[in-house]
mmCIF file of C-alpha atoms in Angstrom:
data_model
loop_
_atom_site.group_PDB
_atom_site.id
_atom_site.type_symbol
_atom_site.label_atom_id
_atom_site.label_comp_id
_atom_site.label_asym_id
_atom_site.label_seq_id
_atom_site.Cartn_x
_atom_site.Cartn_y
_atom_site.Cartn_z
ATOM 1 C CA MET A 1 -11.964 35.337 5.799
ATOM 2 C CA ASP A 2 -10.555 31.830 6.215
ATOM 3 C CA THR A 3 -7.236 33.213 7.467
ATOM 4 C CA LEU A 4 -8.966 35.163 10.221
ATOM 5 C CA PHE A 5 -11.017 32.118 11.218
ATOM 6 C CA PHE A 6 -7.992 29.793 11.393
ATOM 7 C CA GLY A 7 -5.972 32.469 13.175
ATOM 8 C CA LEU A 8 -8.615 32.738 15.897
ATOM 9 C CA ILE A 9 -8.777 28.952 16.248
ATOM 10 C CA GLY A 10 -4.993 28.842 16.540
ATOM 11 C CA LEU A 11 -5.040 31.574 19.198
ATOM 12 C CA VAL A 12 -7.698 29.733 21.218
ATOM 13 C CA LEU A 13 -5.705 26.479 21.010
ATOM 14 C CA LEU A 14 -2.537 28.291 22.107
ATOM 15 C CA ILE A 15 -4.309 29.745 25.140
ATOM 16 C CA ILE A 16 -5.679 26.314 26.081
ATOM 17 C CA VAL A 17 -2.249 24.672 25.787
ATOM 18 C CA LEU A 18 -0.629 27.410 27.883
ATOM 19 C CA LYS A 19 -3.283 27.008 30.587
ATOM 20 C CA ILE A 20 -2.722 23.244 30.695
ATOM 21 C CA LEU A 21 1.083 23.543 30.856
ATOM 22 C CA LYS A 22 1.085 26.295 33.482
ATOM 23 C CA TRP A 23 0.612 23.973 36.491
ATOM 24 C CA PRO A 24 3.469 21.493 35.782
ATOM 25 C CA PHE A 25 5.781 24.363 34.874
ATOM 26 C CA LYS A 26 4.975 26.137 38.141
ATOM 27 C CA ILE A 27 5.670 22.970 40.142
ATOM 28 C CA LEU A 28 9.002 22.548 38.353
ATOM 29 C CA ILE A 29 10.038 26.145 39.046
ATOM 30 C CA ASN A 30 9.003 25.871 42.720
ATOM 31 C CA GLY A 31 10.985 22.647 43.039
ATOM 32 C CA ILE A 32 14.120 24.217 41.585
ATOM 33 C CA ILE A 33 13.803 27.289 43.812
ATOM 34 C CA GLY A 34 13.201 25.065 46.844
ATOM 35 C CA LEU A 35 16.276 22.996 46.065
ATOM 36 C CA VAL A 36 18.423 26.120 45.694
ATOM 37 C CA LEU A 37 17.070 27.498 48.984
ATOM 38 C CA LEU A 38 17.777 24.168 50.662
ATOM 39 C CA TYR A 39 21.348 24.250 49.375
ATOM 40 C CA LEU A 40 21.784 27.840 50.607
ATOM 41 C CA ALA A 41 20.358 26.889 54.004
ATOM 42 C CA ASN A 42 22.968 24.130 54.195
ATOM 43 C CA ILE A 43 25.768 26.559 53.335
ATOM 44 C CA LEU A 44 24.618 29.076 55.951
ATOM 45 C CA GLY A 45 23.829 26.327 58.435
ATOM 46 C CA SER A 46 27.324 24.895 58.187
ATOM 47 C CA TYR A 47 28.597 28.106 59.793
ATOM 48 C CA LEU A 48 26.051 27.736 62.595
ATOM 49 C CA GLY A 49 26.666 24.038 63.171
ATOM 50 C CA PHE A 50 23.752 22.301 61.469
ATOM 51 C CA THR A 51 22.933 20.843 58.076
ATOM 52 C CA ILE A 52 19.723 19.662 56.484
ATOM 53 C CA ALA A 53 19.835 16.402 54.575
ATOM 54 C CA ILE A 54 18.895 16.849 50.935
ATOM 55 C CA ASN A 55 16.595 13.957 50.086
ATOM 56 C CA ALA A 56 13.200 13.469 48.484
ATOM 57 C CA VAL A 57 11.215 14.466 51.584
ATOM 58 C CA THR A 58 13.110 17.682 52.309
ATOM 59 C CA ALA A 59 13.138 18.595 48.611
ATOM 60 C CA LEU A 60 9.361 18.166 48.417
ATOM 61 C CA ILE A 61 8.823 20.245 51.560
ATOM 62 C CA ALA A 62 11.091 22.982 50.241
ATOM 63 C CA GLY A 63 9.558 22.816 46.771
ATOM 64 C CA PHE A 64 5.923 22.947 47.820
ATOM 65 C CA LEU A 65 6.211 25.343 50.729
ATOM 66 C CA GLY A 66 9.110 27.522 49.528
ATOM 67 C CA ILE A 67 10.674 29.831 52.121
ATOM 68 C CA PRO A 68 8.252 28.807 54.922
ATOM 69 C CA GLY A 69 9.210 25.194 54.200
ATOM 70 C CA ILE A 70 12.910 25.997 54.538
ATOM 71 C CA ILE A 71 12.224 27.804 57.814
ATOM 72 C CA LEU A 72 10.233 24.782 59.015
ATOM 73 C CA LEU A 73 13.099 22.436 58.132
ATOM 74 C CA VAL A 74 15.657 24.672 59.861
ATOM 75 C CA ILE A 75 13.517 24.868 63.031
ATOM 76 C CA PHE A 76 12.957 21.132 62.936
ATOM 77 C CA GLN A 77 16.698 20.507 62.550
ATOM 78 C CA LEU A 78 17.621 22.884 65.378
ATOM 79 C CA PHE A 79 15.114 21.673 67.956
ATOM 80 C CA PHE A 80 14.538 17.989 67.180
#
């Protein structure tokens, strides 16, 4: 009986920890994907005659917004 009780408590604690760690992990993954997309946009952009500076601002835009953020940065670089 005690094993079942402690097993359920352990399962509940595991679910709580996973819920808490989900948000920072998602931000980290989005940031890495955004940085890779920014790098790929620079590679493709070098053939078209433009580059996007990789700095904290562009990395945050690419990380938070993903593909729409990369498109926004490319449009901004081409027209402004």
